[in-house]
Every structure is written in C-alpha cells, then in structure tokens.
Amino acid sequence: QAQLVESGGGSVQAGGSLRLSCVASGYTYIPNCMGWFRQTPGKEREGVASLTATSGDTYYADSVKGRFTISLDAATKTLHLQMNSLVLEDTAMYYCAVKGSGARCYTGEPQYEYNFWGQGTQVTVSS
C-alpha cells in the first residue's frame, strides 16, 4: 500500500537545525510534485516548500527562503527538508504531500491541490 512516511521532527533551540524526511513507501513511481506543509493549532495548513521531480524546480514560502532547502533522493523516493536557523515561528506539525495526477508543482499552491498526505511530524523550536 502506497503511503508517505515522515520522520525527523523533534525539539530544537532557536538557531538550530533539523532535517525532515518523507519516504514515498510502496510507490512504484516518483510523484512529480512533492511538497511540505505545516500547521499550527487554529491556523490553516500552509505550504512551506515544493519540488517538481521532472524539472527540479523548487518553491519556498517567503518565511523560509534562505533557511530551508527541499531536495529529492530519487533512488530512495525520499523527500527531504533541511531546516536551518530555526525560529520560534517554525514550530508546527509538518506534513509531506504529493499530487496524484503527475502534474508539476506551481508557486504557492494551497493544500487542496495535493491528493495524498503523510501523518505529520512535529517540530518544536524553543528559545
């Protein structure tokens, strides 16, 4: 059964780093559009970064540009999110998501454009 399995979350002090991973387990192909979203209680899920596998194009939310890097290990079908210089506002549940259509990613797409989701991994940044 195909599923997205996230890992790598945890607690870190402000200024620290974490690396999130999302394995497309059971997939027989590499989803063309894969992304990371995050959500805090009472707020809508927001896009953080996305990557189009066929082109390598990436998108980042303004709040994480220059600090986060999204990458894909095609051999293991694993999507990574390297998060550096973490700030308190980065505290959230982080979700991996993919489009089921094979379409590419587009800048600033909302969550409803993505069809499949992982269970999430918690990131907590403290002062």
mmCIF file of N, CA and C in Angstrom, residues 1 82 111:
data_model
loop_
_atom_site.group_PDB
_atom_site.id
_atom_site.type_symbol
_atom_site.label_atom_id
_atom_site.label_comp_id
_atom_site.label_asym_id
_atom_site.label_seq_id
_atom_site.Cartn_x
_atom_site.Cartn_y
_atom_site.Cartn_z
ATOM 1 N N GLN A 1 0.847 -1.187 0.000
ATOM 2 C CA GLN A 1 0.000 0.000 0.000
ATOM 3 C C GLN A 1 0.883 1.237 0.000
ATOM 4 N N GLN A 82 15.647 20.273 4.661
ATOM 5 C CA GLN A 82 16.688 20.723 5.578
ATOM 6 C C GLN A 82 16.282 22.079 6.116
ATOM 7 N N GLN A 111 -3.363 23.626 -0.091
ATOM 8 C CA GLN A 111 -3.309 22.212 0.255
ATOM 9 C C GLN A 111 -4.257 21.354 -0.548
#
